[in-house]
mmCIF file of C-alpha atoms and ligand atoms in Angstrom:
data_model
loop_
_atom_site.group_PDB
_atom_site.id
_atom_site.type_symbol
_atom_site.label_atom_id
_atom_site.label_comp_id
_atom_site.label_asym_id
_atom_site.label_seq_id
_atom_site.Cartn_x
_atom_site.Cartn_y
_atom_site.Cartn_z
ATOM 1 C CA MET A 443 9.208 1.580 -3.131
ATOM 2 C CA TYR A 444 7.441 -1.592 -1.940
ATOM 3 C CA ILE A 445 8.910 -5.022 -1.293
ATOM 4 C CA ASP A 446 6.852 -8.190 -1.135
ATOM 5 C CA SER A 447 8.854 -10.081 1.477
ATOM 6 C CA HIS A 448 7.093 -13.422 0.951
ATOM 7 C CA CYS A 449 5.473 -14.931 -2.127
ATOM 8 C CA HIS A 450 5.131 -18.358 -3.733
ATOM 9 C CA LEU A 451 5.638 -17.427 -7.376
ATOM 10 C CA ASP A 452 6.425 -20.980 -8.422
ATOM 11 C CA ASN A 453 2.797 -21.875 -7.655
ATOM 12 C CA LYS A 454 0.916 -23.517 -10.525
ATOM 13 C CA ARG A 455 -1.704 -20.783 -10.362
ATOM 14 C CA PHE A 456 0.889 -18.444 -11.924
ATOM 15 C CA ASP A 457 1.887 -20.790 -14.753
ATOM 16 C CA SER A 458 -0.377 -19.145 -17.327
ATOM 17 C CA ASP A 459 0.643 -15.509 -16.716
ATOM 18 C CA ARG A 460 3.773 -15.338 -14.540
ATOM 19 C CA ALA A 461 5.424 -12.682 -16.739
ATOM 20 C CA ASP A 462 2.321 -10.477 -16.442
ATOM 21 C CA VAL A 463 2.337 -10.928 -12.664
ATOM 22 C CA PHE A 464 5.935 -9.677 -12.524
ATOM 23 C CA ALA A 465 5.063 -6.751 -14.817
ATOM 24 C CA ARG A 466 2.047 -5.743 -12.700
ATOM 25 C CA ALA A 467 4.195 -5.857 -9.551
ATOM 26 C CA ASN A 468 6.729 -3.506 -11.162
ATOM 27 C CA ALA A 469 3.971 -1.198 -12.359
ATOM 28 C CA ALA A 470 2.565 -1.031 -8.811
ATOM 29 C CA GLY A 471 5.957 0.113 -7.460
ATOM 30 C CA VAL A 472 7.169 -3.246 -6.129
ATOM 31 C CA GLU A 473 10.946 -3.137 -6.509
ATOM 32 C CA ALA A 474 11.962 -6.473 -5.004
ATOM 33 C CA LEU A 475 10.437 -9.813 -4.097
ATOM 34 C CA LEU A 476 11.430 -12.672 -1.854
ATOM 35 C CA ALA A 477 10.410 -15.912 -3.567
ATOM 36 C CA ILE A 478 9.815 -18.708 -1.052
ATOM 37 C CA GLY A 479 11.435 -21.974 -2.041
ATOM 38 C CA ASN A 480 9.303 -24.676 -0.424
ATOM 39 C CA GLY A 481 7.881 -25.681 -3.795
ATOM 40 C CA GLU A 482 5.618 -28.710 -3.598
ATOM 41 C CA GLY A 483 7.785 -30.249 -0.937
ATOM 42 C CA PRO A 484 10.424 -32.967 -0.684
ATOM 43 C CA GLY A 485 10.409 -35.631 -3.375
ATOM 44 C CA THR A 486 8.835 -33.410 -6.045
ATOM 45 C CA ASP A 487 12.000 -31.933 -7.599
ATOM 46 C CA THR A 488 10.784 -28.419 -6.742
ATOM 47 C CA LEU A 489 12.999 -27.416 -3.794
ATOM 48 C CA ASP A 490 14.990 -25.253 -6.246
ATOM 49 C CA CYS A 491 11.913 -23.339 -7.486
ATOM 50 C CA ALA A 492 12.773 -19.990 -5.888
ATOM 51 C CA VAL A 493 16.468 -20.198 -6.788
ATOM 52 C CA LYS A 494 15.480 -20.665 -10.425
ATOM 53 C CA LEU A 495 13.218 -17.593 -10.368
ATOM 54 C CA ALA A 496 15.902 -15.508 -8.652
ATOM 55 C CA GLN A 497 18.463 -16.531 -11.255
ATOM 56 C CA GLN A 498 16.115 -15.300 -13.989
ATOM 57 C CA HIS A 499 15.249 -11.932 -12.393
ATOM 58 C CA ASP A 500 17.680 -9.424 -10.838
ATOM 59 C CA TRP A 501 15.095 -8.061 -8.418
ATOM 60 C CA VAL A 502 13.953 -11.450 -7.094
ATOM 61 C CA TYR A 503 15.643 -13.045 -4.070
ATOM 62 C CA ALA A 504 15.157 -16.610 -2.888
ATOM 63 C CA THR A 505 14.799 -18.854 0.135
ATOM 64 C CA VAL A 506 15.205 -22.604 0.521
ATOM 65 C CA GLY A 507 13.490 -24.839 3.055
ATOM 66 C CA ILE A 508 10.916 -27.465 3.948
ATOM 67 C CA HIS A 509 7.481 -26.272 5.106
ATOM 68 C CA PRO A 510 6.022 -27.846 8.277
ATOM 69 C CA HIS A 511 3.155 -29.279 6.200
ATOM 70 C CA GLU A 512 5.665 -31.478 4.364
ATOM 71 C CA ALA A 513 8.023 -32.188 7.261
ATOM 72 C CA ALA A 514 7.053 -35.867 7.341
ATOM 73 C CA LEU A 515 8.188 -36.319 3.713
ATOM 74 C CA ALA A 516 11.736 -35.007 4.280
ATOM 75 C CA LYS A 517 14.535 -37.478 3.556
ATOM 76 C CA PRO A 518 18.297 -37.115 4.096
ATOM 77 C CA GLU A 519 18.860 -36.420 0.385
ATOM 78 C CA ASP A 520 16.410 -33.480 0.570
ATOM 79 C CA PHE A 521 18.493 -31.871 3.285
ATOM 80 C CA ASP A 522 21.613 -32.443 1.175
ATOM 81 C CA GLU A 523 19.940 -30.665 -1.732
ATOM 82 C CA LEU A 524 18.897 -27.715 0.452
ATOM 83 C CA GLN A 525 22.455 -27.395 1.704
ATOM 84 C CA ARG A 526 23.707 -27.236 -1.901
ATOM 85 C CA LEU A 527 21.023 -24.745 -2.975
ATOM 86 C CA ALA A 528 21.687 -22.477 0.011
ATOM 87 C CA ARG A 529 25.108 -21.654 -1.448
ATOM 88 C CA ASP A 530 23.502 -19.735 -4.327
ATOM 89 C CA PRO A 531 24.241 -16.012 -3.810
ATOM 90 C CA LYS A 532 20.571 -15.082 -4.383
ATOM 91 C CA VAL A 533 19.477 -17.187 -1.382
ATOM 92 C CA ILE A 534 19.118 -14.720 1.515
ATOM 93 C CA ALA A 535 17.088 -16.734 4.055
ATOM 94 C CA TRP A 536 16.104 -20.247 5.095
ATOM 95 C CA GLY A 537 12.367 -20.822 5.009
ATOM 96 C CA GLU A 538 9.602 -20.974 5.381
ATOM 97 C CA ILE A 539 10.029 -23.357 8.286
ATOM 98 C CA GLY A 540 8.154 -23.709 11.537
ATOM 99 C CA LEU A 541 5.075 -25.267 13.084
ATOM 100 C CA ASP A 542 1.539 -25.662 11.786
ATOM 101 C CA TYR A 543 -0.739 -27.278 14.366
ATOM 102 C CA TYR A 544 -3.858 -26.032 12.574
ATOM 103 C CA TYR A 545 -3.696 -28.329 9.556
ATOM 104 C CA ASP A 546 -1.540 -30.935 11.318
ATOM 105 C CA HIS A 547 -0.316 -32.418 8.019
ATOM 106 C CA SER A 548 2.769 -33.762 9.825
ATOM 107 C CA PRO A 549 2.946 -35.007 13.448
ATOM 108 C CA HIS A 550 4.059 -32.313 15.907
ATOM 109 C CA GLU A 551 7.242 -34.121 16.924
ATOM 110 C CA VAL A 552 8.228 -34.525 13.272
ATOM 111 C CA GLN A 553 7.528 -30.842 12.583
ATOM 112 C CA GLN A 554 9.709 -29.916 15.549
ATOM 113 C CA ARG A 555 12.539 -32.260 14.544
ATOM 114 C CA VAL A 556 12.606 -30.979 10.955
ATOM 115 C CA PHE A 557 12.448 -27.393 12.208
ATOM 116 C CA ILE A 558 15.403 -27.943 14.558
ATOM 117 C CA GLN A 559 17.411 -29.641 11.823
ATOM 118 C CA GLN A 560 16.816 -26.703 9.482
ATOM 119 C CA THR A 561 17.800 -24.148 12.134
ATOM 120 C CA GLU A 562 21.111 -25.992 12.385
ATOM 121 C CA MET A 563 21.550 -25.877 8.629
ATOM 122 C CA ALA A 564 20.608 -22.176 8.478
ATOM 123 C CA ARG A 565 23.136 -21.463 11.203
ATOM 124 C CA ALA A 566 25.856 -23.274 9.244
ATOM 125 C CA ALA A 567 24.861 -21.358 6.088
ATOM 126 C CA LYS A 568 24.750 -18.079 8.092
ATOM 127 C CA LEU A 569 21.200 -17.344 6.905
ATOM 128 C CA PRO A 570 18.300 -15.868 8.910
ATOM 129 C CA ILE A 571 15.108 -17.938 9.059
ATOM 130 C CA ILE A 572 11.573 -17.231 7.799
ATOM 131 C CA ILE A 573 9.068 -18.681 10.251
ATOM 132 C CA HIS A 574 5.583 -20.021 9.618
ATOM 133 C CA ASN A 575 3.615 -20.498 12.826
ATOM 134 C CA ARG A 576 -0.028 -21.433 13.098
ATOM 135 C CA PRO A 577 -1.618 -22.721 16.305
ATOM 136 C CA SER A 578 -4.711 -24.896 16.362
ATOM 137 C CA ASP A 579 -7.957 -23.112 17.250
ATOM 138 C CA ARG A 580 -8.029 -24.978 20.529
ATOM 139 C CA SER A 581 -4.711 -23.975 22.038
ATOM 140 C CA GLU A 582 -1.681 -21.695 21.931
ATOM 141 C CA ASN A 583 0.726 -24.662 21.873
ATOM 142 C CA ALA A 584 2.348 -23.706 18.589
ATOM 143 C CA TRP A 585 3.379 -20.331 20.025
ATOM 144 C CA ASP A 586 4.684 -21.927 23.244
ATOM 145 C CA ASP A 587 6.572 -24.604 21.318
ATOM 146 C CA LEU A 588 7.942 -22.143 18.748
ATOM 147 C CA LEU A 589 9.258 -19.680 21.335
ATOM 148 C CA ARG A 590 10.859 -22.523 23.300
ATOM 149 C CA LEU A 591 12.522 -23.964 20.188
ATOM 150 C CA LEU A 592 13.819 -20.508 19.212
ATOM 151 C CA ARG A 593 15.286 -20.004 22.678
ATOM 152 C CA GLU A 594 16.917 -23.426 22.743
ATOM 153 C CA HIS A 595 18.061 -23.774 19.143
ATOM 154 C CA TRP A 596 18.249 -20.382 17.454
ATOM 155 C CA ALA A 597 18.768 -17.381 19.756
ATOM 156 C CA SER A 598 22.501 -18.054 20.167
ATOM 157 C CA SER A 599 23.046 -17.898 16.389
ATOM 158 C CA GLY A 600 22.460 -14.129 16.433
ATOM 159 C CA LEU A 601 21.080 -14.427 12.887
ATOM 160 C CA GLY A 602 17.457 -13.550 13.705
ATOM 161 C CA GLY A 603 14.574 -14.001 11.341
ATOM 162 C CA VAL A 604 11.128 -13.040 10.181
ATOM 163 C CA LEU A 605 7.767 -14.179 11.560
ATOM 164 C CA HIS A 606 5.872 -14.323 8.288
ATOM 165 C CA CYS A 607 2.122 -13.780 7.786
ATOM 166 C CA PHE A 608 1.738 -12.772 11.404
ATOM 167 C CA THR A 609 -1.705 -13.833 12.676
ATOM 168 C CA GLY A 610 -1.223 -13.747 16.442
ATOM 169 C CA SER A 611 -2.173 -11.409 19.260
ATOM 170 C CA VAL A 612 -0.442 -8.251 20.473
ATOM 171 C CA GLU A 613 1.127 -10.437 23.191
ATOM 172 C CA ASN A 614 2.413 -12.906 20.574
ATOM 173 C CA ALA A 615 3.882 -10.015 18.573
ATOM 174 C CA LYS A 616 5.673 -8.711 21.680
ATOM 175 C CA ALA A 617 7.160 -12.152 22.332
ATOM 176 C CA VAL A 618 8.344 -12.409 18.724
ATOM 177 C CA LEU A 619 9.950 -8.950 18.883
ATOM 178 C CA ASP A 620 11.617 -9.850 22.206
ATOM 179 C CA ALA A 621 13.060 -12.917 20.476
ATOM 180 C CA GLY A 622 14.692 -10.523 17.999
ATOM 181 C CA PHE A 623 12.406 -11.199 15.053
ATOM 182 C CA VAL A 624 10.918 -8.942 12.407
ATOM 183 C CA VAL A 625 7.100 -9.159 12.142
ATOM 184 C CA SER A 626 5.719 -9.450 8.613
ATOM 185 C CA PHE A 627 2.087 -8.529 7.932
ATOM 186 C CA ALA A 628 0.061 -10.030 5.083
ATOM 187 C CA GLY A 629 -3.368 -9.575 3.473
ATOM 188 C CA MET A 630 -5.424 -10.827 6.402
ATOM 189 C CA ILE A 631 -4.694 -7.565 8.208
ATOM 190 C CA SER A 632 -7.171 -5.879 5.843
ATOM 191 C CA TYR A 633 -10.092 -8.191 6.698
ATOM 192 C CA PRO A 634 -12.883 -6.618 8.784
ATOM 193 C CA LYS A 635 -12.584 -9.264 11.544
ATOM 194 C CA SER A 636 -8.792 -8.832 11.920
ATOM 195 C CA GLN A 637 -8.835 -5.971 14.455
ATOM 196 C CA GLY A 638 -6.351 -7.926 16.601
ATOM 197 C CA LEU A 639 -3.848 -7.855 13.739
ATOM 198 C CA ARG A 640 -4.351 -4.133 13.233
ATOM 199 C CA ASP A 641 -3.761 -3.655 16.976
ATOM 200 C CA ALA A 642 -0.496 -5.583 16.607
ATOM 201 C CA ALA A 643 0.478 -3.419 13.599
ATOM 202 C CA ALA A 644 -0.151 -0.321 15.737
ATOM 203 C CA MET A 645 2.302 -1.648 18.352
ATOM 204 C CA VAL A 646 5.178 -3.121 16.300
ATOM 205 C CA PRO A 647 7.954 -0.515 15.849
ATOM 206 C CA LEU A 648 8.057 0.781 12.258
ATOM 207 C CA ASP A 649 11.646 -0.379 11.845
ATOM 208 C CA ARG A 650 10.793 -3.966 12.877
ATOM 209 C CA MET A 651 8.089 -4.758 10.295
ATOM 210 C CA PHE A 652 7.884 -6.164 6.767
ATOM 211 C CA ILE A 653 4.933 -6.409 4.392
ATOM 212 C CA GLU A 654 4.147 -9.419 2.215
ATOM 213 C CA THR A 655 1.410 -11.036 0.166
ATOM 214 C CA ASP A 656 2.020 -14.798 0.701
ATOM 215 C CA SER A 657 0.779 -15.016 -2.914
ATOM 216 C CA PRO A 658 -1.189 -16.803 -4.220
ATOM 217 C CA TYR A 659 -2.973 -17.188 -0.855
ATOM 218 C CA LEU A 660 -5.267 -14.846 1.117
ATOM 219 C CA ALA A 661 -5.516 -11.737 -1.049
ATOM 220 C CA PRO A 662 -6.110 -8.437 0.772
ATOM 221 C CA VAL A 663 -9.285 -6.366 0.472
ATOM 222 C CA PRO A 664 -10.452 -5.368 -2.218
ATOM 223 C CA TYR A 665 -9.123 -8.514 -3.945
ATOM 224 C CA ARG A 666 -10.255 -10.909 -1.238
ATOM 225 C CA GLY A 667 -11.275 -14.282 -2.655
ATOM 226 C CA LYS A 668 -9.186 -13.808 -5.807
ATOM 227 C CA ARG A 669 -5.719 -15.156 -6.520
ATOM 228 C CA ASN A 670 -3.222 -13.010 -4.620
ATOM 229 C CA GLU A 671 -0.170 -11.521 -6.382
ATOM 230 C CA PRO A 672 2.775 -9.281 -5.389
ATOM 231 C CA ALA A 673 1.218 -6.064 -6.781
ATOM 232 C CA PHE A 674 -1.388 -6.339 -4.012
ATOM 233 C CA VAL A 675 1.231 -5.802 -1.294
ATOM 234 C CA VAL A 676 0.373 -2.105 -1.662
ATOM 235 C CA GLU A 677 -3.007 -2.876 -0.030
ATOM 236 C CA VAL A 678 -1.238 -4.344 3.004
ATOM 237 C CA ALA A 679 0.805 -1.125 3.259
ATOM 238 C CA ARG A 680 -2.392 0.915 2.885
ATOM 239 C CA THR A 681 -4.033 -0.878 5.836
ATOM 240 C CA ILE A 682 -1.014 -0.392 8.103
ATOM 241 C CA ALA A 683 -0.760 3.251 7.006
ATOM 242 C CA ALA A 684 -4.353 3.845 8.097
ATOM 243 C CA VAL A 685 -3.665 2.226 11.469
ATOM 244 C CA ARG A 686 -0.510 4.299 12.007
ATOM 245 C CA GLY A 687 -1.908 7.553 10.636
ATOM 246 C CA ILE A 688 0.862 7.974 8.052
ATOM 247 C CA SER A 689 0.939 7.631 4.282
ATOM 248 C CA CYS A 690 0.982 4.396 2.355
ATOM 249 C CA GLU A 691 4.216 5.567 0.663
ATOM 250 C CA GLU A 692 5.912 6.027 4.044
ATOM 251 C CA ILE A 693 5.031 2.465 5.046
ATOM 252 C CA GLY A 694 6.397 1.327 1.685
ATOM 253 C CA LEU A 695 9.662 3.238 2.088
ATOM 254 C CA GLN A 696 10.197 2.162 5.692
ATOM 255 C CA THR A 697 9.477 -1.540 5.110
ATOM 256 C CA THR A 698 11.663 -1.465 1.997
ATOM 257 C CA ARG A 699 14.536 0.019 4.003
ATOM 258 C CA ASN A 700 13.926 -2.604 6.712
ATOM 259 C CA PHE A 701 14.201 -5.387 4.148
ATOM 260 C CA TYR A 702 17.528 -4.198 2.725
ATOM 261 C CA ASN A 703 18.954 -3.514 6.189
ATOM 262 C CA PHE A 704 17.869 -6.819 7.648
ATOM 263 C CA PHE A 705 19.284 -8.916 4.816
ATOM 264 C CA GLY A 706 22.369 -6.705 4.392
ATOM 265 C CA LEU A 707 21.541 -5.909 0.759
ATOM 266 C CA PRO A 708 22.459 -2.697 -1.051
ATOM 267 C CA GLU A 709 19.453 -0.369 -1.429
ATOM 268 C CA SER A 710 18.372 0.197 -4.997
ATOM 269 C CA GLU A 711 18.556 3.735 -6.392
HETATM 270 ZN ZN1 ZN B 1175 3.336 -19.675 5.822
HETATM 271 ZN ZN1 ZN B 1176 4.215 -18.771 2.539
#
């Protein structure tokens, strides 16, 4: 009754016990996963990592895309490969793509160019996009730039998308919803200092939210500091449930329904 809408299961930190990680997710009530296909980036032969996992497991879906961190490494042949991979029936979204002005691993103009190029490819493939957006501590530029790029290059597609690992303000969440996006909450929402995120989770309509782990990164309380894994998505649901004054199971059911509806997938029995 839970779906982890965003995890990096290809990550090396799962190499020693990936089968156990899948089994623990099932045991915790996680019935589907969206494996993110960024891999280790262009030029590393890993852009097919999520497709491979989805081909091996019925209940795993996949994305393809180049992360903003690695935008500067993208070559024409990488885009050709993504276009090929996107035809796999288990690929249900393009991502994660977007802007990261916090780490600044790629110049802003390169991040923007690679983002725009991938929105065009997603549009051609008729896939929604999964967005990563992180501003620098000093400014809100990434939000301003992202919302402008979405208006100019994506809104007219009508395909929508997901703002993953939402870490913005209530105002940012409103802007994202107005742009037609689903807001996905991750483990940080459970951290004591994240009251702003809990305020956003109190505002976002229940039928416009997903839950995710972003495994192996940023595990929720009480696993904070450990490797994150899909079974822990229940803790994200538990935090939102407390904020909304409803049960953890209800958050699980609603976000699961949202996932199947948004991606046009048949609900499991
Ligand atoms: Zn991300
Ligand atoms: Zn991610």
